[in-house]
Coordinates of C-alpha atoms in Angstrom, one line a residue:
Chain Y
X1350 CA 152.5 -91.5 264.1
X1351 CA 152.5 -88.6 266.4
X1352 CA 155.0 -87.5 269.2
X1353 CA 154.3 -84.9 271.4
X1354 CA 157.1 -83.7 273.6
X1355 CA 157.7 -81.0 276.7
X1356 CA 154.6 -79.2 275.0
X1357 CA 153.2 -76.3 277.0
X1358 CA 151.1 -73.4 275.9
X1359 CA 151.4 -69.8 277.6
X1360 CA 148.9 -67.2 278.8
X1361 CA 150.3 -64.5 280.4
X1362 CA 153.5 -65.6 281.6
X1363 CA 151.2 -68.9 282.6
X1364 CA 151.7 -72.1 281.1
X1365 CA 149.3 -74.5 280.5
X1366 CA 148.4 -77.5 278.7
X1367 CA 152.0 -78.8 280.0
X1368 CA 152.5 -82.5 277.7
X1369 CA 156.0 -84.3 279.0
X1370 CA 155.5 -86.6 276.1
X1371 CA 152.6 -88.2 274.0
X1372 CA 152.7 -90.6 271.4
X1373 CA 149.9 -91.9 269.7
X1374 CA 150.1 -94.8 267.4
X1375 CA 148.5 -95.4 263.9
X1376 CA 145.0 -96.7 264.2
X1377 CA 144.6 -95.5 267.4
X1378 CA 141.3 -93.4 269.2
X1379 CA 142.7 -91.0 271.3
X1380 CA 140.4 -89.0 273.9
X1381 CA 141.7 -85.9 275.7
X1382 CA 139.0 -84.4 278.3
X1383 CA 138.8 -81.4 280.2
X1384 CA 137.4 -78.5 281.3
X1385 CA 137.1 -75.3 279.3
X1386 CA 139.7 -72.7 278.8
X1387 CA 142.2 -75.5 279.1
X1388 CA 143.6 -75.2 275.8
X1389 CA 142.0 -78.2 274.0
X1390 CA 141.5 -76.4 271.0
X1391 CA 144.7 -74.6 271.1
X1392 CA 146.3 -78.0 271.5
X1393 CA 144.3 -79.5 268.0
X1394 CA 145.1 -76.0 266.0
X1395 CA 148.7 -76.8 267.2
X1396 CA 148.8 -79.9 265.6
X1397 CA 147.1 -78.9 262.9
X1398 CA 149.4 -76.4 262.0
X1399 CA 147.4 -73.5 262.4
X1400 CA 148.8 -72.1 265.5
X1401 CA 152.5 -71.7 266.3
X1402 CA 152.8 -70.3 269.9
X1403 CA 153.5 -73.2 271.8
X1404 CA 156.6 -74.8 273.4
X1405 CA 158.3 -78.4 272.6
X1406 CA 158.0 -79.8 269.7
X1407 CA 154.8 -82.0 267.6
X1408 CA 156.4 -84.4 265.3
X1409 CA 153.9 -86.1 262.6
X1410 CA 155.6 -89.6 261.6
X1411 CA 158.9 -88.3 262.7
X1412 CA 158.9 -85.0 261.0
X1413 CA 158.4 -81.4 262.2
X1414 CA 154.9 -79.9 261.2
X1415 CA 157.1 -77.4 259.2
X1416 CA 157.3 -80.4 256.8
X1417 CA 153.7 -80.5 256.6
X1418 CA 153.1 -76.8 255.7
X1419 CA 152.2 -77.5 252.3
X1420 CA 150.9 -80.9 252.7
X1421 CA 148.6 -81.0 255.3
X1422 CA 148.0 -84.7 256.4
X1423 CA 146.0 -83.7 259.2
X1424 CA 141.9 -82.6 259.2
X1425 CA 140.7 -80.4 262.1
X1426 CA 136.7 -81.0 262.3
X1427 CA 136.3 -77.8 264.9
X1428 CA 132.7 -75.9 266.8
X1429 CA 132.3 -73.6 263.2
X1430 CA 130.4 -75.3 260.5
X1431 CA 132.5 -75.6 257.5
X1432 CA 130.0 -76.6 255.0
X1433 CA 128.4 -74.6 251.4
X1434 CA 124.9 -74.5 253.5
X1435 CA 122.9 -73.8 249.9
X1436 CA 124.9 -77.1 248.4
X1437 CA 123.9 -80.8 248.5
X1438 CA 124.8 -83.2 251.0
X1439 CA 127.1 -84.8 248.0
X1440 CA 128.9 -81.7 246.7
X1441 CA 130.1 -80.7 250.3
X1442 CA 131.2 -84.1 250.8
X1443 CA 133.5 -84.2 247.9
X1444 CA 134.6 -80.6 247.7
X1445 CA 138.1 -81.2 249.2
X1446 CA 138.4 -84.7 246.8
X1447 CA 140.3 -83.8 243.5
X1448 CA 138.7 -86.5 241.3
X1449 CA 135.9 -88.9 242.9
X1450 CA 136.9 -92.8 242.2
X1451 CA 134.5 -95.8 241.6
X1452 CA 135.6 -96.7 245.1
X1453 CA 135.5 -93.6 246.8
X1454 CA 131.9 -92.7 245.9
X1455 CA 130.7 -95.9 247.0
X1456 CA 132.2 -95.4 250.6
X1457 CA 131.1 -92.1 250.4
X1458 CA 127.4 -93.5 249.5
X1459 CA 128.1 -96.5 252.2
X1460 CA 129.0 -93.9 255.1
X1461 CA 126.1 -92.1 254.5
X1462 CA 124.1 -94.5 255.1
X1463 CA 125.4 -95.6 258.3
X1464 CA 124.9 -91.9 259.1
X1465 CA 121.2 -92.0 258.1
X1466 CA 122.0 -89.6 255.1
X1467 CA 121.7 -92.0 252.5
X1468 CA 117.9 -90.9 251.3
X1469 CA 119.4 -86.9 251.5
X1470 CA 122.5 -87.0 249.6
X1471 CA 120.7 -84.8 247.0
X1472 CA 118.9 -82.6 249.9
X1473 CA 120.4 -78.6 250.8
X1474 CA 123.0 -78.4 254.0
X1475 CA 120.7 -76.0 255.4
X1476 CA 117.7 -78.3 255.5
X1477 CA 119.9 -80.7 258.0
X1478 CA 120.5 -80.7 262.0
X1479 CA 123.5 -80.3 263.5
X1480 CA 124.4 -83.8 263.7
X1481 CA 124.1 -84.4 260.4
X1482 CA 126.0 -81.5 259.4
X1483 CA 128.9 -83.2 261.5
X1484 CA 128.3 -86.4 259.9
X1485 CA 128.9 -84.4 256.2
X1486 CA 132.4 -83.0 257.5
X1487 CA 133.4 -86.7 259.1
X1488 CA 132.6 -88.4 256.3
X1489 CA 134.5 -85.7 254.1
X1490 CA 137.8 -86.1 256.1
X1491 CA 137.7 -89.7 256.5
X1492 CA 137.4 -90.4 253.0
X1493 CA 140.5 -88.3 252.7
X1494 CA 142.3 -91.2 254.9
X1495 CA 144.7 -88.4 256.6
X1496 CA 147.3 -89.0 258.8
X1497 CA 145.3 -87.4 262.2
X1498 CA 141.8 -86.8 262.1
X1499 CA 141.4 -84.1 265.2
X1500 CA 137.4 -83.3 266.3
X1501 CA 136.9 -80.5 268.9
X1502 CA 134.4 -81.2 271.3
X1503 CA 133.4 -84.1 270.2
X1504 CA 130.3 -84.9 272.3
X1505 CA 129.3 -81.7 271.4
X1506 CA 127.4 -82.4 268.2
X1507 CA 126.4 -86.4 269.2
X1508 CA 124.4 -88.3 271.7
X1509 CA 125.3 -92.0 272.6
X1510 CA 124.1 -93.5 269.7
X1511 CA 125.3 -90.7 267.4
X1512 CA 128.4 -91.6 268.9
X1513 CA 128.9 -94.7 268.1
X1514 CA 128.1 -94.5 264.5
X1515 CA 130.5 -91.1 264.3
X1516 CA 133.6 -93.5 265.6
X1517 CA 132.1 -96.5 263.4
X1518 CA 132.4 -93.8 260.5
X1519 CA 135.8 -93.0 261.5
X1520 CA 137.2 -96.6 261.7
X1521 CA 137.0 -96.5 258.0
X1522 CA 140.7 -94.1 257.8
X1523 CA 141.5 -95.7 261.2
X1524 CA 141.5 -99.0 259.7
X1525 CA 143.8 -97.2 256.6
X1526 CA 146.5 -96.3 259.3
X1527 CA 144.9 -92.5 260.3
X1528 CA 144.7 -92.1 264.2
X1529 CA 141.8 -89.8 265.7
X1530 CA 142.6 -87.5 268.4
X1531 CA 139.1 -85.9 270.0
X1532 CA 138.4 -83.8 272.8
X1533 CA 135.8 -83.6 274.8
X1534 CA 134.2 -82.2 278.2
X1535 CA 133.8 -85.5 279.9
X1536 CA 135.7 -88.6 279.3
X1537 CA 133.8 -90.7 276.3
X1538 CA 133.7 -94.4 275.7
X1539 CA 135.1 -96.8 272.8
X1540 CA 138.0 -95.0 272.6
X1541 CA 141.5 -96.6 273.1
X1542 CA 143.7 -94.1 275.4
X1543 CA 142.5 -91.5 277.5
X1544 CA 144.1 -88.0 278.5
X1545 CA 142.8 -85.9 281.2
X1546 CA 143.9 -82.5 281.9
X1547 CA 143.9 -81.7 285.2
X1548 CA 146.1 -78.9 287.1
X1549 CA 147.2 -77.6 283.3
X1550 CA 148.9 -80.9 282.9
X1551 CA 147.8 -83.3 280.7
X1552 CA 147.9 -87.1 282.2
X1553 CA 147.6 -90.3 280.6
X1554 CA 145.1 -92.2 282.3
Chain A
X818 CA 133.3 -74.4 233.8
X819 CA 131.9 -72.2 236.6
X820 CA 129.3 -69.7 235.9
X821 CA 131.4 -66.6 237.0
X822 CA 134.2 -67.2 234.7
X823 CA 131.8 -67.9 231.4
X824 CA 130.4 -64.8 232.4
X825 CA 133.5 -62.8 232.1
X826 CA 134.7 -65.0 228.7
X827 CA 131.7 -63.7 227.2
X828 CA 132.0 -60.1 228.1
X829 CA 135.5 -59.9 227.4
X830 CA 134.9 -61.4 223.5
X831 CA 131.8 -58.9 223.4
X832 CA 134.8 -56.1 224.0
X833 CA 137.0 -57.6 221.9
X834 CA 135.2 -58.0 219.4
X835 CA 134.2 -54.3 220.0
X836 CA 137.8 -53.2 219.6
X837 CA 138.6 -55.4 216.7
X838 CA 135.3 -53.0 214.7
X839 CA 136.7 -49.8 216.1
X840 CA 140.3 -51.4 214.0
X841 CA 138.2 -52.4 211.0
X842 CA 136.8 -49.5 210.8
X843 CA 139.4 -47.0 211.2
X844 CA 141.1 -49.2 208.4
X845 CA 138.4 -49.3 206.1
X846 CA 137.8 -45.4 206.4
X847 CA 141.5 -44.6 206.0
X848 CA 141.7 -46.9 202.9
X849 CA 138.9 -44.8 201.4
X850 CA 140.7 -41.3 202.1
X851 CA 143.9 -43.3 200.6
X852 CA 142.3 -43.8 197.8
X853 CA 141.1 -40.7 196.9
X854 CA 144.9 -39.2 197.3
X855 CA 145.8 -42.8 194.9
X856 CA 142.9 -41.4 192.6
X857 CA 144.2 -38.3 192.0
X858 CA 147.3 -38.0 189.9
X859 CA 149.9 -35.5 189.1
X860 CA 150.5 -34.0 185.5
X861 CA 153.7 -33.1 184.1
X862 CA 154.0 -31.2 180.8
X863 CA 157.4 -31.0 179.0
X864 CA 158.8 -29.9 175.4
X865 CA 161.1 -32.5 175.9
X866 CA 160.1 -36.1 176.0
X867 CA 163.8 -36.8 177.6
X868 CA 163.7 -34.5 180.1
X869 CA 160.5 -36.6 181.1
X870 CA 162.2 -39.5 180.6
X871 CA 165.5 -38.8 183.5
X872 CA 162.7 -37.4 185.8
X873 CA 161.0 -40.8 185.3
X874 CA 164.1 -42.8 186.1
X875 CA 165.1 -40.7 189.0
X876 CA 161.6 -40.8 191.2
X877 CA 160.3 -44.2 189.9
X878 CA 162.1 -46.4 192.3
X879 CA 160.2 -44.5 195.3
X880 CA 158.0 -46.1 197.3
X881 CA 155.2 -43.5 197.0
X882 CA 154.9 -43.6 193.4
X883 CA 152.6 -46.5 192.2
X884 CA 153.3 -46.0 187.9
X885 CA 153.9 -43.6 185.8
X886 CA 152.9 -43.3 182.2
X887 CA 154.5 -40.9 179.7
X888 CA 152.2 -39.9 177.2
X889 CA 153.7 -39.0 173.4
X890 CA 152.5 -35.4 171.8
X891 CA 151.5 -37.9 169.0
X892 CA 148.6 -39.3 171.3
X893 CA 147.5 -36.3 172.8
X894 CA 146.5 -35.2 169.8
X895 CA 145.2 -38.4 168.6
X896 CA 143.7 -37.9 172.4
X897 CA 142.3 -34.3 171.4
X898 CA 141.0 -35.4 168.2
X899 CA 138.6 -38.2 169.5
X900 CA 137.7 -36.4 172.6
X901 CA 136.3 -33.2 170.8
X902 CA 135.4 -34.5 167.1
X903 CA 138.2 -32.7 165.3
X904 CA 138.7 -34.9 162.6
X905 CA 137.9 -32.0 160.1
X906 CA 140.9 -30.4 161.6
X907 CA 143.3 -33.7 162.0
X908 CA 145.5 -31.9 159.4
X909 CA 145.7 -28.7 161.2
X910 CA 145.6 -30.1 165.0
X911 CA 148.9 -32.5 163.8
X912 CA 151.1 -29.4 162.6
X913 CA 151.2 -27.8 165.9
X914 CA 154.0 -28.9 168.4
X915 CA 152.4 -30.2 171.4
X916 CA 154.3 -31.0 174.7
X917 CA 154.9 -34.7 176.6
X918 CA 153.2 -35.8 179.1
X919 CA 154.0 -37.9 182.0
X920 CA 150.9 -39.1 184.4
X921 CA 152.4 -39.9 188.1
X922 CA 150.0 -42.1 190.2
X923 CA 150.4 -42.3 193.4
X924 CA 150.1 -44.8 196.4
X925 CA 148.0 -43.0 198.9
X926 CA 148.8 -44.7 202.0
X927 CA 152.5 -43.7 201.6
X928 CA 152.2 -39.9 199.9
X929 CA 152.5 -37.8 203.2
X930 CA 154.3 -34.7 203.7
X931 CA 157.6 -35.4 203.6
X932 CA 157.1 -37.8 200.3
X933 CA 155.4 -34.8 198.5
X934 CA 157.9 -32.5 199.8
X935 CA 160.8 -34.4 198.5
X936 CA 158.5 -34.9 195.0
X937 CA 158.7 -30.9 194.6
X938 CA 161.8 -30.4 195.8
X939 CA 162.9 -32.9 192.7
X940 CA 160.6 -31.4 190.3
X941 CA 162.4 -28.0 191.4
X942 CA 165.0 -28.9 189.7
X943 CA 163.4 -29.6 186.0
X944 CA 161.7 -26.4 186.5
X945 CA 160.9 -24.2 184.2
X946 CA 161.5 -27.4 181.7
X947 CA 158.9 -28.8 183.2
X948 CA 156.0 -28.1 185.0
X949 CA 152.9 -30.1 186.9
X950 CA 150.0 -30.1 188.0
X951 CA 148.3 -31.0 191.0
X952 CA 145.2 -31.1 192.5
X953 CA 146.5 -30.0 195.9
X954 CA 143.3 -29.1 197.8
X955 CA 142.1 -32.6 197.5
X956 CA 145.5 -34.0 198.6
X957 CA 145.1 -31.7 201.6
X958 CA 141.9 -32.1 202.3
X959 CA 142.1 -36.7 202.5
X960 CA 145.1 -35.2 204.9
X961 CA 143.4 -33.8 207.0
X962 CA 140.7 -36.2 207.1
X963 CA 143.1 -39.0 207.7
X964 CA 145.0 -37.3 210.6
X965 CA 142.0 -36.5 212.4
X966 CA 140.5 -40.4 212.1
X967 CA 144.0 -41.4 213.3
X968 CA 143.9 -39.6 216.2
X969 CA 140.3 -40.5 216.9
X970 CA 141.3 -44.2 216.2
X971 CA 144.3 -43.5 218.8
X972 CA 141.8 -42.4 221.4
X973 CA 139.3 -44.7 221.0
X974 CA 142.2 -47.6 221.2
X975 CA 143.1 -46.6 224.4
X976 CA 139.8 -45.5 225.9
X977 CA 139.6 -49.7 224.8
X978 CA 142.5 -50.6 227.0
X979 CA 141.7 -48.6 229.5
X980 CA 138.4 -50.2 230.0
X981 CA 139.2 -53.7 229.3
X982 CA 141.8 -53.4 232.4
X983 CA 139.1 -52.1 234.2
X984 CA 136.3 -53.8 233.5
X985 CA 138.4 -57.5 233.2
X986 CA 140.1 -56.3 237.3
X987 CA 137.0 -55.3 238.4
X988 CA 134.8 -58.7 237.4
X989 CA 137.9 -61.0 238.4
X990 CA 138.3 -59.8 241.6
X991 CA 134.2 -59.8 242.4
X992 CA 133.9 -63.0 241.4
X993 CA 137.3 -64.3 243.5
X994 CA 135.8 -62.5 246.5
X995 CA 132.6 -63.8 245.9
X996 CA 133.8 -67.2 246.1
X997 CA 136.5 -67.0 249.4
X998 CA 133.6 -68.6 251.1
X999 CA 134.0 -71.9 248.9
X1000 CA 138.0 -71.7 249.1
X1001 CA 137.6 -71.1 252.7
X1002 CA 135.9 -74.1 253.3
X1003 CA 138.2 -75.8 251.0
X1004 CA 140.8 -75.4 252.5
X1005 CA 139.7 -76.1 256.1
X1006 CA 138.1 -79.8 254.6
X1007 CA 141.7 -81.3 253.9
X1008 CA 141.3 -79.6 250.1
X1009 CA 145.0 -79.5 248.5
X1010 CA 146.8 -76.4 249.4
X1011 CA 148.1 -73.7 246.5
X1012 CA 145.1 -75.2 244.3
X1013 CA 143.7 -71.8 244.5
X1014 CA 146.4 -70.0 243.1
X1015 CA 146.7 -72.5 240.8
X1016 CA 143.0 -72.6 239.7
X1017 CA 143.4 -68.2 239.2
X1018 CA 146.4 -69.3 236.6
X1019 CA 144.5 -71.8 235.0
X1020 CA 141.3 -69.2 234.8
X1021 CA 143.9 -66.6 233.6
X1022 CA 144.2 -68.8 231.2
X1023 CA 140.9 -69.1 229.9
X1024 CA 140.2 -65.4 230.4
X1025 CA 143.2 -64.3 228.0
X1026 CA 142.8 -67.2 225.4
X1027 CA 139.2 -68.2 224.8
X1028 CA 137.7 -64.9 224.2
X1029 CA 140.8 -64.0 222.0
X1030 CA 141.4 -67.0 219.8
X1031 CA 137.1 -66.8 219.1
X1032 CA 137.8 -63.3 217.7
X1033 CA 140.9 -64.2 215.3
X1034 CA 138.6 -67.4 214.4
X1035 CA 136.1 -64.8 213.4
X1036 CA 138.3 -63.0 211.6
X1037 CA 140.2 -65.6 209.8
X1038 CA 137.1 -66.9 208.7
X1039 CA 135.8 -64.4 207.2
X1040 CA 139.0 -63.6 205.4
X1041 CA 138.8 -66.9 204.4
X1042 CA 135.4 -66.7 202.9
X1043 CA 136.4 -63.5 201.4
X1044 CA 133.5 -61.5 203.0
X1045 CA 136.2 -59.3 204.6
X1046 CA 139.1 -57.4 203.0
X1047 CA 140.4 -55.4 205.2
X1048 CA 143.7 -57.2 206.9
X1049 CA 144.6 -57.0 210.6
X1050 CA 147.9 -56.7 211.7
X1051 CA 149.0 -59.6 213.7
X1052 CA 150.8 -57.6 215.9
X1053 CA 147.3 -55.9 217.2
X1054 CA 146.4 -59.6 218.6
X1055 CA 149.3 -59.5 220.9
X1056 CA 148.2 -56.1 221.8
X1057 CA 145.0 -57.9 222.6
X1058 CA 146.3 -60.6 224.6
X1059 CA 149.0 -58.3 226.7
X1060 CA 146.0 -56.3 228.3
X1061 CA 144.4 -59.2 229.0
X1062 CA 147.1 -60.8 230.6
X1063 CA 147.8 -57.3 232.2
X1064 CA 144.3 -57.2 233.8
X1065 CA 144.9 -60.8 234.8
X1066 CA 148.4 -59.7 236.6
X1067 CA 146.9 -57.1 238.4
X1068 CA 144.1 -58.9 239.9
X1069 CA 146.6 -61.5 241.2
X1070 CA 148.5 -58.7 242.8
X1071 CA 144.7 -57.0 244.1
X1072 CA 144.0 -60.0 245.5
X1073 CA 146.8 -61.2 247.1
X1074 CA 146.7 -63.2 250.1
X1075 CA 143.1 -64.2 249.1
X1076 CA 144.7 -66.6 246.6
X1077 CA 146.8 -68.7 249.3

């Protein structure tokens, strides 16, 4: 699914975030933990797409992310809030989705409830905590089934529990064939492969 | 249909349909200075009825000329006779020799200058066979009436265009701006990329056709239940929808990279 290789990043003639080669498999919970200021969000954008000045290569299913310009496959969940605060629960959900199916408005309605948001799919943005708020973009890019979900700081928005019903949320794409790559401060549980970065190199554990 | 664009739909049939009056209008006024010139004929006296008759066959095919009718001595004094009572005198009134007339109407949208010109400049040459008259003052004076409600109908069309393209640039690009929030968000959920510049087409669209085919469906209806007779050139439609599609054009270009 995704092939990293001889990635670096570079801050003032320093290079950081040095990847020899990652690869990262289709259904697959990836966790990359750090410290700040060591380019985990850089990383993410640069697999997005969003930012371009890196070194090696990112391949997405054996094609450059050049190929992807105008077909984004992945979803970036990042620290801003990317939600219509004075909408419902229900219209931010589907705001990316072209046409809502039979099917996909009963996951939609299924993963809210596993997120507790079942009884406040009618209810403003505004009136929600930040958790929830996270929950609304998760569900929204699962139900897209991309190729690479990507969540920035993950543990920032979730405690333990929260947790565990974000990842049982995201099994839904992961189960489709999407892989979810999240970073974090501190290395997090139920995930399948762990990356560390540690002397601006990042190391398979 | 989102609130913004119904919004502008409506305010851009409200100016439409504003422009399409100011055409009426000017067309209903100048067919009522037209017809005053149509109203108004010219006279032509002549001893000779033949004379009449080659100066009838040599203006007749022109396109200003709506009929002419020669009138016989014999029924101007028939004419004369009715008109004043002079039956008593029928004998006396029917030895004199009285001329032949010849009435010219005219069809006032197309007797200008030059086509009144080019009458006298033919009568010139019958002269002093035959001479005319002309109520000149009146001619001159729809003239003058119609030239100046020309160029106020001139004006006033493009005072219209000017403000459509205003008003139609200024609305479409509040109401984009007012939305890059949405389109923001979008776009950073997974949303399909170009669908915003795709969505400004498909709102172009609606912005140059709705509000435009409402107006000729006004128009042809009423036409069609006769309570209008005044006729708008088709042509002024496509005037119509090239501003609108102007103004559309250059709020794509305002915009700009708020559209990717």
């Amino acid at each position: 699914m995704l092939k990293i290789e001889g990635f670096s990043l570079s801050r003032e003639n320093e290079k950081f975030m040095l990847i020899n080669e990652m690869l990262i498999g289709s259904g697959m919970r990836v966790n990359i933990f750090g410290n700040n200021d060591t380019g985990r969000s850089l990383l993410l954008r640069s697999i997005h797409g969003d930012y371009y000045n890196f070194g090696g290569q990112i391949l997405i299913k054996d094609k450059p992310l050049l190929f992807y310009k105008k077909k984004k496959k992945t979803i970036l969940i990042d620290n801003i809030s990317h939600l219509l605060m004075n909408e419902s629960v229900w219209k931010n959900i589907i705001i990316p989705l072209p046409k809502v199916t039979v099917r996909q408005k009963q996951k939609i309605l299924e993963l809210c409830m596993t997120s507790q948001l079942g009884d406040k799919i009618g209810n403003k943005v505004k009136t929600l905590s930040s958790s929830s708020k996270k929950f609304i973009e998760l569900i929204r890019a699962v139900i897209q089934l991309p190729q690479i979900i990507l969540v920035d700081d993950f543990e920032n928005y979730f405690d333990d529990k929260n947790m565990i019903t974000a990842l049982e949320i995201c099994n839904f794409a992961l189960n489709s064939g999407a892989s979810l790559i999240a970073t974090s401060k501190r290395k997090l549980d139920n995930f399948d492969t762990h990356y560390r970065i540690q002397d601006n190199k990042v190391v398979k554990l | 249909m989102k609130k913004g664009i119904s919004f502008q739909i409506i305010l851009i049939f409200i100016i439409l349909f504003g422009w399409n009056l100011l055409h009426l209008g000017y067309e209903y006024q100048k067919d009522v200075f037209e017809d005053n010139i149509s109203a108004s004929p010219m006279m032509l006296l002549s001893m000779q009825e033949n004379t009449l008759e080659q100066l009838k066959l040599k203006i007749e095919s022109s396109n200003y000329i709506k009929d002419i009718i020669i009138i016989e001595d014999s029924i101007i004094a028939q004419t004369l006779i009715n008109n004043y009572n002079l039956e008593d005198s029928d004998e006396i009134l029917r030895s004199y020799l009285l001329p032949t007339a010849m009435q010219i109407n005219f069809v006032g949208e197309k007797f200008y200058i030059e086509q009144k010109l080019e009458l006298e400049r033919t009568l010139l040459e019958y002269s002093p066979a035959v001479i005319h008259y002309f109520d000149n003052a009146n001619w001159q004076d729809n003239q003058n009436k119609i030239s100046f409600l020309t160029n106020g109908y001139y004006i006033g069309f493009g005072l219209f265009i000017i403000f459509i393209l205003f008003i139609s640039i200024f609305l479409r690009i509040h109401f984009e701006m007012k939305s890059n929030v949405f389109w923001k968000i979008y776009h950073s959920s997974g949303g399909q990329i170009g669908k915003r510049r795709k969505q400004f087409f498909v709102n172009s669209l609606y912005l140059c056709f709705i509000p435009l085919i409402l107006n000729v469906a006004i128009y042809y209806a009423l036409i069609y239940f006769q309570l209008l007779h005044i006729e708008i050139d088709y042509r002024f439609f496509g005037v119509e929808l090239l501003t609108l599609a102007i103004s559309s054009l250059f709020a794509g270009i305002a915009l700009g990279e708020n559209l990717k």
